[in-house]
Backbone as numpy.savetxt, mean C-alpha at the origin, in Angstrom:
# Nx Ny Nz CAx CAy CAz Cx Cy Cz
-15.96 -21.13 -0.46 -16.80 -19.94 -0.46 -15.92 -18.69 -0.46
-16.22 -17.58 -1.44 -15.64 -16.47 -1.61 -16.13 -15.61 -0.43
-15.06 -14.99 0.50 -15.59 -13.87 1.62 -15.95 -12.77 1.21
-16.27 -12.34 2.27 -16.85 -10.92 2.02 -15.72 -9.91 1.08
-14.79 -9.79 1.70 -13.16 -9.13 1.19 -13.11 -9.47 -0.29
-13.10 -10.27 -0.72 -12.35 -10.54 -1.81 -13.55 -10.68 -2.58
-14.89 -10.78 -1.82 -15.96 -10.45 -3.00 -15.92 -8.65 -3.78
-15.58 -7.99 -2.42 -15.74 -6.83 -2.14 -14.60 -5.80 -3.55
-12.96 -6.79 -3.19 -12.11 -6.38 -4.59 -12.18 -6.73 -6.12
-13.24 -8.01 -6.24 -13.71 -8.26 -7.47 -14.44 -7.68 -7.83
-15.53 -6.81 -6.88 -16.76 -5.64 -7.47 -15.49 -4.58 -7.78
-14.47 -4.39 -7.48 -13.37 -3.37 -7.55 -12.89 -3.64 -8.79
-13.05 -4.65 -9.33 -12.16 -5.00 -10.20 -10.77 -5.39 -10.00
-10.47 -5.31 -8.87 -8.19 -6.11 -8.07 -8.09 -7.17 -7.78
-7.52 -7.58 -8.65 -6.81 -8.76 -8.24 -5.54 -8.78 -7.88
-5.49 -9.70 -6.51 -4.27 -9.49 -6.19 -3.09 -10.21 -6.43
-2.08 -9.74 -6.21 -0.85 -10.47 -7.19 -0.41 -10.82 -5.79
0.43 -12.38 -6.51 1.65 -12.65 -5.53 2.43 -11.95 -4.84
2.48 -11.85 -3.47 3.10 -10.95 -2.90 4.69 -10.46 -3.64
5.73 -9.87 -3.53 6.65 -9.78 -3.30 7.44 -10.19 -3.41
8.67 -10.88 -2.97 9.92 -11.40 -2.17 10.29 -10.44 -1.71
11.05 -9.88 -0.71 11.82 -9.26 -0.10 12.81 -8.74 -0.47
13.34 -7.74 -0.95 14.71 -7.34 -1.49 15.97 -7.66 -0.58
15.64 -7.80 0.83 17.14 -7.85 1.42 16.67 -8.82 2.72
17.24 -8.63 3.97 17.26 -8.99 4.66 16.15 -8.74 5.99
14.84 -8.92 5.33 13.76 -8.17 6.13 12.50 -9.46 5.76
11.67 -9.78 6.52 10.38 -10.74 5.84 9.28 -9.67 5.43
7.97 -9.82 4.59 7.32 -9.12 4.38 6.63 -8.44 5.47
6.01 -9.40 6.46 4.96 -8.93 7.27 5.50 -9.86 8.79
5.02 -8.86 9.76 5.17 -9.69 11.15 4.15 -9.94 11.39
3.31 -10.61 12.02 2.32 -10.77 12.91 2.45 -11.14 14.44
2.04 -10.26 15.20 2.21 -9.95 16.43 1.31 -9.71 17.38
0.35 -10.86 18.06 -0.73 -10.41 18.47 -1.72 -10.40 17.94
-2.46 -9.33 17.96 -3.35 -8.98 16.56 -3.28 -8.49 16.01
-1.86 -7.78 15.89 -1.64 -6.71 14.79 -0.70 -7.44 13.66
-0.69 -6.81 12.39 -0.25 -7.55 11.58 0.92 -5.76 11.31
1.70 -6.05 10.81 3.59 -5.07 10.42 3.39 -5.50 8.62
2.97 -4.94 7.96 3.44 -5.48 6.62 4.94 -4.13 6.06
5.71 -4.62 5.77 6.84 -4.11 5.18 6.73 -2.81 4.48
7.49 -2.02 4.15 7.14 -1.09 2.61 6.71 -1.83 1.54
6.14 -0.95 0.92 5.81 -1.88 -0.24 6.04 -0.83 -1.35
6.62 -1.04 -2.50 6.85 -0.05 -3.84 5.55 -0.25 -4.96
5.40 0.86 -5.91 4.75 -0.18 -6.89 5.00 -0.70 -7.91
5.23 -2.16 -7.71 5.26 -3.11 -8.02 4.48 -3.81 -9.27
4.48 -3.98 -10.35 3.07 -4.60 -10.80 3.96 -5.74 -11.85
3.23 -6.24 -12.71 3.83 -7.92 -13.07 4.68 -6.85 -14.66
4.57 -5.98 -14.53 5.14 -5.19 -15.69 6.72 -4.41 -15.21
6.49 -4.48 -13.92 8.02 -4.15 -13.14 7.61 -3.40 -12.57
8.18 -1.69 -12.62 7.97 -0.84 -11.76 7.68 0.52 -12.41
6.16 0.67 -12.52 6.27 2.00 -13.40 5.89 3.01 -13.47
6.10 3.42 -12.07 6.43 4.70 -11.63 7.34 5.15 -10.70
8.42 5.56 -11.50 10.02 5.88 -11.34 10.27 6.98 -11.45
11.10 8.01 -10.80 11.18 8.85 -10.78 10.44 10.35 -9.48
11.32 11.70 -9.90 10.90 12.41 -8.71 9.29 13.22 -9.03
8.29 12.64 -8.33 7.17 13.69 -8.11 7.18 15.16 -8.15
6.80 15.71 -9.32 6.70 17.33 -9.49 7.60 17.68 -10.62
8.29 16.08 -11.02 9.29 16.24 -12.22 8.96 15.44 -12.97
9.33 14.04 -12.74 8.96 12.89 -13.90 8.08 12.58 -13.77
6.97 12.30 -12.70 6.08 11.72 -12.27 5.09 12.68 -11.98
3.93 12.95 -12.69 2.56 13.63 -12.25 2.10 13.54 -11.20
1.44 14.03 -10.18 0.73 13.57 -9.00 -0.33 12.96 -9.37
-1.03 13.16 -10.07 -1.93 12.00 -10.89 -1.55 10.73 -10.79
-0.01 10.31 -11.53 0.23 9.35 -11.65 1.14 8.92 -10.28
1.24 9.47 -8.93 2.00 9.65 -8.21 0.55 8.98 -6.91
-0.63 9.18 -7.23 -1.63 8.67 -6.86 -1.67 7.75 -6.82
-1.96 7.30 -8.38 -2.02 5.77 -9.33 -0.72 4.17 -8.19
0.58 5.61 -8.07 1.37 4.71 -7.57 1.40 4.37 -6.21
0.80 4.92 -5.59 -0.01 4.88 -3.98 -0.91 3.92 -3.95
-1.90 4.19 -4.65 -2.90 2.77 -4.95 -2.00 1.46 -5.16
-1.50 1.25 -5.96 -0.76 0.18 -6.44 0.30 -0.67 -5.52
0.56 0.45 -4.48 1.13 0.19 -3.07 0.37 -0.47 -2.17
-0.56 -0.21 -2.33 -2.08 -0.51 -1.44 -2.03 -1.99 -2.05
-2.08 -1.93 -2.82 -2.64 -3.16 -3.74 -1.97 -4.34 -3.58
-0.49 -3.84 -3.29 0.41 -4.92 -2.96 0.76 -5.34 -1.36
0.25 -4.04 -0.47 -0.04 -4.73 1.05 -1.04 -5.15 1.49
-2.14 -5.30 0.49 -3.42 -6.40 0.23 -2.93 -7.43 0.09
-2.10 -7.83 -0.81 -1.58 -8.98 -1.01 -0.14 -9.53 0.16
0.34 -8.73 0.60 0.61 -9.00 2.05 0.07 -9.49 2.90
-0.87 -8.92 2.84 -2.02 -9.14 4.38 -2.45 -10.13 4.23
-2.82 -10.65 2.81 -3.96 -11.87 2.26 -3.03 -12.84 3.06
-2.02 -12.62 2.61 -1.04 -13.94 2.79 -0.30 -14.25 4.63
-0.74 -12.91 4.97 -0.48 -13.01 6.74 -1.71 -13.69 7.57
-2.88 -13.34 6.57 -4.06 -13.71 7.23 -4.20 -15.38 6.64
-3.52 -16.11 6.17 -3.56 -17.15 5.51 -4.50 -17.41 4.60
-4.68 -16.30 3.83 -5.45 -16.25 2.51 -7.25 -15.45 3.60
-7.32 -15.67 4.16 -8.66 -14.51 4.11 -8.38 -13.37 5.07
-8.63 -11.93 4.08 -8.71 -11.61 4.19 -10.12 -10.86 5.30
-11.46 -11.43 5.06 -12.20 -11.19 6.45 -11.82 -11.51 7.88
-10.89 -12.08 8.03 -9.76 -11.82 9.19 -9.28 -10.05 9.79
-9.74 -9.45 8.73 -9.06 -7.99 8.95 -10.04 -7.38 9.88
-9.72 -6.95 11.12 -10.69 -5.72 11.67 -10.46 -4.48 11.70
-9.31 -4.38 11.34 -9.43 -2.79 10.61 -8.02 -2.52 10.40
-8.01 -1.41 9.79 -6.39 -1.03 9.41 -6.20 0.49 9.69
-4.95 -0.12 10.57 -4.51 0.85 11.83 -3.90 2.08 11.47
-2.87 2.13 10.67 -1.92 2.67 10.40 -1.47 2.59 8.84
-1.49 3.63 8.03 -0.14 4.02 6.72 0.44 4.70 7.08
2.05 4.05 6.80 3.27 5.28 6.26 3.38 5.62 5.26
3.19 6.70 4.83 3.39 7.08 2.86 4.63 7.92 2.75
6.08 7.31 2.20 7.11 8.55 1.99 6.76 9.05 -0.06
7.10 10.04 -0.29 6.59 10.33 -2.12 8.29 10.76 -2.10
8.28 10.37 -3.16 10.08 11.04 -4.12 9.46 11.84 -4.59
9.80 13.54 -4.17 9.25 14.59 -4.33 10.32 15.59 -4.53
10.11 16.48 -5.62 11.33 17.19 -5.41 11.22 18.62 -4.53
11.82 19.08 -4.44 12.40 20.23 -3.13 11.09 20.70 -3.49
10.41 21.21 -3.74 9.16 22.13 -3.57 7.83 21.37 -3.71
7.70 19.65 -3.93 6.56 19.65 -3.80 5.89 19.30 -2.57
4.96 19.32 -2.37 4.30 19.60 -1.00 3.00 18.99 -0.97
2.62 17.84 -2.14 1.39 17.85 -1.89 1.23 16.26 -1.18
2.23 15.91 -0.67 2.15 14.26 0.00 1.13 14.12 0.43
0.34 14.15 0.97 -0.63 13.64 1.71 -2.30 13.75 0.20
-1.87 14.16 -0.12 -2.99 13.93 -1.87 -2.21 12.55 -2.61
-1.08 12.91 -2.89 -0.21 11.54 -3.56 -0.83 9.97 -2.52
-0.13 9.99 -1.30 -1.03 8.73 -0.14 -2.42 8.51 -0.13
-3.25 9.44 -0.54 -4.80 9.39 -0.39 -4.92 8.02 -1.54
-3.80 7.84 -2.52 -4.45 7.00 -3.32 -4.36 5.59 -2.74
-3.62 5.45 -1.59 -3.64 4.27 -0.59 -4.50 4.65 0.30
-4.65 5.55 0.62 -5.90 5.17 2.06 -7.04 5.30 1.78
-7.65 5.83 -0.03 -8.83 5.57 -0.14 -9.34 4.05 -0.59
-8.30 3.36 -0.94 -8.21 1.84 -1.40 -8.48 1.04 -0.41
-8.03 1.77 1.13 -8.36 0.91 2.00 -9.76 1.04 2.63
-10.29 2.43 2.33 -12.09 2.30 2.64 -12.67 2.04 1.73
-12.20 2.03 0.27 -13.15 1.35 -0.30 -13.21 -0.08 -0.14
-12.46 -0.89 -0.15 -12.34 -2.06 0.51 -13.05 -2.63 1.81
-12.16 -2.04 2.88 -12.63 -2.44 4.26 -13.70 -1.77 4.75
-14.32 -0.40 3.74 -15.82 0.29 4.64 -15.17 1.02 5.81
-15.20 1.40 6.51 -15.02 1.93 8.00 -13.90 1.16 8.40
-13.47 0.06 8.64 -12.57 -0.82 8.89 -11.00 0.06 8.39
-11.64 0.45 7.12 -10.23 1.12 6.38 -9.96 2.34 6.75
-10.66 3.17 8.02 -9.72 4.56 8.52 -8.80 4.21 9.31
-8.24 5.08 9.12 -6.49 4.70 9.67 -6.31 6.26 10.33
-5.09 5.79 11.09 -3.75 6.61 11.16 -3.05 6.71 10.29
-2.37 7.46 9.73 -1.24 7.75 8.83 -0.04 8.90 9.12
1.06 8.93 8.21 1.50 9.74 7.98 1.77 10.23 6.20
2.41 11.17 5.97 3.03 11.27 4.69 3.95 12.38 4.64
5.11 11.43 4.32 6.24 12.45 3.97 6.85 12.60 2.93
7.64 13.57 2.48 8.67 13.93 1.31 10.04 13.10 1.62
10.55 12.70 0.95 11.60 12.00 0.57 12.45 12.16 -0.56
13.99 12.27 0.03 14.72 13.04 -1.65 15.00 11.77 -2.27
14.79 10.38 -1.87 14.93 9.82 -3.12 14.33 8.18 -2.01
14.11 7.41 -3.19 13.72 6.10 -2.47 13.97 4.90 -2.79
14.08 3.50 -2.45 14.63 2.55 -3.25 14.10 2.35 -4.61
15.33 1.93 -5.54 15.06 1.83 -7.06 14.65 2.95 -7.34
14.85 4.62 -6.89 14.19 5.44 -7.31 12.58 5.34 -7.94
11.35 4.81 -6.94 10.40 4.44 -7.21 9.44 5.97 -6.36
8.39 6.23 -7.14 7.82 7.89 -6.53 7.25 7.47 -5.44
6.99 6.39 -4.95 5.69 6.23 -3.38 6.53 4.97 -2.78
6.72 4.53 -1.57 6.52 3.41 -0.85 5.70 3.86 0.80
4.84 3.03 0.84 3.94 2.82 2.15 3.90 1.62 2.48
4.10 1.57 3.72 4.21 0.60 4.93 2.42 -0.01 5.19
2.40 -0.38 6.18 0.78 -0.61 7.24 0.96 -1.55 8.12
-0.04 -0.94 9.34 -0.41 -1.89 10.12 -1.96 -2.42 10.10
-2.27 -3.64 10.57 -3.60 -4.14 10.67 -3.99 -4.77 11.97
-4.92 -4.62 12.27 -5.48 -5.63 13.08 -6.44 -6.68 12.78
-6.00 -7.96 13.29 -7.07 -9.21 12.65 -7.38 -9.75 13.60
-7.91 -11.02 13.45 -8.72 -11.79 14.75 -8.53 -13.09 14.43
């Protein structure tokens, strides 16, 4: 039987991809309690990485959005896989970190992250307000424009 969650990202149209691997010496996600630690996450998609570059230069905030979502998309697929594939395990999600590769004057981080934390209420409903932050960053791994972190709580 399909859950609620993953009925919920197919009316979305997301499917989620295989998590990750880890670039270095870190696991994706902790689980601790009831809180779940999922890693940074870049965006990632089965096409590589394609949105590269500094926000306000190479990268549109439009498309600086796009790459926030896509971040989202891939600590969905974190989580799926912390929660041992269901996601209705989730009771809400606690926390985003959003850093943007922004150059010296842009300022609009917290519009660039919205495209992760609206992914998470459309998803989770109420479940998906969070805490957050969002910061500027002069540059980020693989020179990629967004990485965001999260925490969750499950049951």
């Amino acid at each position: 039987m399909v859950g609620k969650i993953e009925k919920r990202l197919s009316e979305l149209g997301i499917e989620l991809p295989d998590p990750a691997a880890p670039a270095a010496n870190y696991v994706p996600f902790v689980v601790t309690g009831s809180l779940v630690f999922i890693s940074g996450q870049v965006p990632v998609d089965a096409t590589g990485l394609p949105y590269r570059g500094k926000v306000g230069d190479d990268v549109s905030q439009d498309d600086a959005v796009k790459a926030a979502r896509l971040c989202g998309i891939n600590i969905l697929a974190a989580l799926r896989q912390a929660c041992d594939g269901d996601l209705d395990r989730v009771t809400r999600c606690v926390k985003l970190g959003g850093f943007v590769n922004g150059t010296p004057d842009f300022d609009q981080h917290p519009a660039v992250i919205n495209g992760c934390s609206d992914l998470m209420v459309d998803v989770f409903g109420d479940a998906g307000k969070h805490a957050r932050f969002a910061l500027g960053a002069s540059n980020l791994p693989f020179s990629v424009a967004v990485e965001i972190d999260a925490v969750f709580e499950i049951s």
